[in-house]
């Protein structure tokens, strides 16, 4: 079987993109990156992509009449590389319903909270404001509603006394990277797949998110027969 072909969307630093590249380079992830796509021409993620010799495309929203027109252009570029899977890895723009529907069942996102808790921005501050004792990250399918698609997997970290939003974000980031790599590797292996009704794991509907272990592998909750 040929390696899973990925289109990666990113808007910022690109550390999740770098984690995917590192995992591909050292053989943990049987995939190849067919292109990196962004709404921010100057973002570091695109610099990482170009330095790695990848196809890198940016389209600025302000050059288009509206969200639909921007998505139409950017995702035509995405479609041109014929990806098996689109990975939103720090893509900080809402994607229009029409475009989400076009790529339904082929697009995942990593979000820095334990969804369904804390969709949207500022998740680390929201966890602290809510007095929660646990934080984490989620890989989920992209559907038209924001940060609301079926969940594949989560990574969890404890909230510690004295944590600030910055400290939480810094402690979560390496677990996000491991979660994203493990999730894409699982989809590449075919042991998990995204169907119209959500994720299947080993041939059965996934009823609870897989959990990232200390071994950096994903494990089903007890009870997933
Ligand atoms: C990550 O926290 C990701 O979960 C969120 O945006 C951040 C992107 O980081 N959606 P990076 O650009 O991959 O470094």
XYZ file of C-alpha atoms and ligand atoms in Angstrom:
239
model
C 0.000 0.000 0.000
C 1.377 3.433 -0.859
C 1.921 5.975 1.926
C -1.084 8.071 2.952
C -0.966 11.394 1.130
C -1.572 14.415 3.383
C -2.519 18.020 2.739
C -1.639 20.085 5.832
C -3.343 23.406 6.593
C -1.626 25.792 9.007
C -1.655 29.484 9.922
C 1.058 29.951 12.540
C 4.237 28.535 14.025
C 3.915 25.151 12.395
C 5.127 23.002 15.272
C 2.438 20.421 14.520
C 3.577 20.350 10.883
C 7.153 19.885 12.096
C 6.021 16.996 14.310
C 4.448 15.286 11.278
C 7.623 15.842 9.237
C 9.829 14.437 12.013
C 7.610 11.373 12.380
C 7.665 10.732 8.629
C 11.460 11.159 8.545
C 12.113 8.649 11.323
C 9.610 6.085 10.095
C 6.907 6.466 12.782
C 4.393 7.782 10.266
C 3.856 6.010 6.924
C 2.652 9.107 5.103
C 3.869 11.797 2.747
C 2.973 15.480 2.716
C 1.646 16.427 -0.709
C 1.338 20.108 0.145
C 1.057 22.722 2.897
C -1.655 25.359 2.554
C -2.200 28.574 4.468
C -4.180 31.791 4.761
C -1.021 33.575 6.052
C 1.771 34.030 3.463
C 4.350 35.001 6.103
C 3.629 32.268 8.624
C 6.386 30.046 9.954
C 4.536 26.894 8.907
C 5.038 27.842 5.247
C 8.721 28.597 5.907
C 9.080 25.114 7.415
C 7.316 23.625 4.387
C 9.548 25.418 1.891
C 12.702 24.504 3.827
C 11.588 20.872 3.629
C 11.113 21.194 -0.129
C 7.347 20.760 0.088
C 4.714 22.250 -2.200
C 3.635 25.355 -0.212
C 0.679 27.576 -1.103
C -0.735 30.688 0.572
C -3.890 32.563 -0.323
C -4.783 35.706 1.605
C -8.452 36.097 2.544
C -8.349 39.826 1.776
C -7.661 39.073 -1.882
C -11.090 37.416 -2.195
C -14.633 38.775 -2.064
C -15.792 36.582 0.816
C -15.133 33.418 2.816
C -16.637 31.164 0.158
C -14.432 32.633 -2.581
C -11.274 32.308 -0.457
C -12.069 28.733 0.509
C -12.921 27.911 -3.096
C -9.462 29.096 -4.211
C -7.414 27.590 -1.378
C -9.207 24.264 -1.446
C -8.915 24.020 -5.224
C -5.175 24.086 -4.569
C -5.667 21.398 -1.922
C -7.774 19.240 -4.263
C -5.118 19.550 -6.971
C -2.664 17.467 -4.897
C -5.345 14.763 -4.429
C -4.765 14.151 -0.721
C -6.114 11.079 1.048
C -6.466 13.150 4.215
C -6.553 16.886 4.979
C -4.999 17.742 8.354
C -5.828 21.100 9.914
C -2.775 21.552 12.151
C -3.175 25.022 13.600
C -5.280 26.403 10.738
C -6.897 29.340 12.483
C -9.723 30.147 10.076
C -13.282 28.936 10.014
C -13.901 26.915 6.838
C -17.150 27.531 4.969
C -19.874 24.908 5.099
C -19.714 24.315 1.355
C -16.005 23.510 1.498
C -16.324 21.344 4.601
C -19.051 19.329 2.851
C -16.864 18.945 -0.231
C -14.162 17.248 1.840
C -16.381 15.558 4.428
C -14.904 12.342 5.809
C -11.443 13.400 4.635
C -10.580 16.256 6.998
C -9.394 16.247 10.619
C -8.401 19.017 13.026
C -6.322 19.190 16.187
C -7.797 21.382 18.895
C -6.149 22.286 22.219
C -8.905 21.237 24.623
C -10.808 18.160 25.720
C -13.760 18.656 23.379
C -16.675 19.084 23.777
C -15.270 21.345 26.496
C -13.883 24.674 25.252
C -14.352 24.971 21.501
C -12.934 28.126 19.905
C -9.979 30.237 21.049
C -8.216 30.813 24.396
C -8.755 27.264 25.594
C -5.949 27.328 28.173
C -7.363 30.408 29.909
C -10.871 28.920 29.784
C -9.718 25.741 31.541
C -8.171 27.794 34.355
C -11.181 30.101 34.634
C -13.452 27.068 34.966
C -11.271 25.669 37.782
C -10.770 22.387 35.971
C -8.155 19.873 37.073
C -7.556 18.366 33.654
C -6.728 19.779 30.215
C -5.837 18.227 26.915
C -6.095 18.108 23.152
C -8.455 16.472 20.697
C -8.219 15.184 17.132
C -11.654 15.297 15.518
C -13.350 15.198 12.142
C -14.182 18.591 10.648
C -17.897 19.290 10.220
C -19.564 22.644 9.492
C -20.080 23.444 13.210
C -16.871 24.766 14.846
C -14.787 22.213 16.789
C -17.787 19.895 16.955
C -17.086 16.906 14.702
C -16.791 13.281 15.822
C -13.756 12.749 18.042
C -11.028 10.237 17.212
C -8.563 10.686 20.043
C -7.504 12.781 23.023
C -4.406 13.474 25.088
C -4.784 14.530 28.723
C -2.583 16.495 31.108
C -3.234 17.548 34.717
C -3.698 21.194 35.616
C -1.129 22.026 38.297
C -1.283 24.551 41.124
C 0.009 27.902 39.897
C -0.542 27.100 36.203
C -0.897 30.064 33.858
C -2.407 29.840 30.353
C 1.147 30.037 28.971
C 2.462 27.264 31.212
C -0.475 25.015 30.319
C -0.032 25.674 26.607
C 3.674 24.871 26.821
C 3.094 21.615 28.715
C 0.300 20.549 26.379
C 2.157 21.198 23.114
C 4.398 18.076 23.077
C 1.347 15.933 23.902
C -0.533 17.597 21.000
C 2.310 16.661 18.693
C 2.314 13.038 19.856
C -1.485 12.928 19.587
C -1.509 14.245 16.031
C 1.231 11.869 14.877
C -0.443 8.861 16.521
C -3.853 9.801 15.097
C -2.618 10.217 11.532
C -0.560 7.017 11.848
C -3.659 5.132 12.979
C -5.661 6.437 10.021
C -2.745 5.578 7.707
C -2.709 2.029 9.070
C -6.399 1.575 8.225
C -7.154 0.416 11.823
C -9.266 3.547 12.190
C -11.293 5.136 9.439
C -13.637 8.048 9.084
C -17.017 7.133 7.635
C -20.201 9.119 7.146
C -21.356 8.270 10.684
C -18.060 9.060 12.412
C -14.943 7.080 13.233
C -14.633 3.328 13.178
C -11.903 1.580 15.124
C -10.988 -1.973 14.200
C -14.213 -2.338 12.256
C -16.628 -1.041 14.912
C -18.078 2.393 15.596
C -15.824 4.253 18.022
C -18.004 5.158 21.000
C -15.439 6.945 23.172
C -12.282 8.805 22.141
C -9.060 6.810 21.970
C -6.612 7.947 24.644
C -2.958 8.790 24.126
C -0.844 6.700 26.486
C 2.548 7.466 27.987
C 3.876 5.182 25.221
C 2.633 7.746 22.645
C 0.213 5.167 21.212
C -3.574 5.398 21.135
C -5.590 3.049 23.311
C -9.337 2.357 23.378
C -11.280 2.971 26.555
C -11.934 -0.264 28.456
C -15.147 -1.687 27.040
C -14.427 -1.181 23.343
C -14.820 -4.830 22.458
C -1.974 24.346 18.397
O -2.184 24.539 19.762
C -3.213 23.776 17.781
O -3.849 22.826 18.551
C -4.048 25.009 17.663
O -3.158 25.993 17.236
C -1.869 25.673 17.690
C -0.972 25.610 16.494
O 0.356 25.447 16.812
N -5.204 24.832 16.856
P 1.420 25.211 15.668
O 1.215 26.267 14.591
O 1.267 23.828 15.120
O 2.739 25.393 16.357
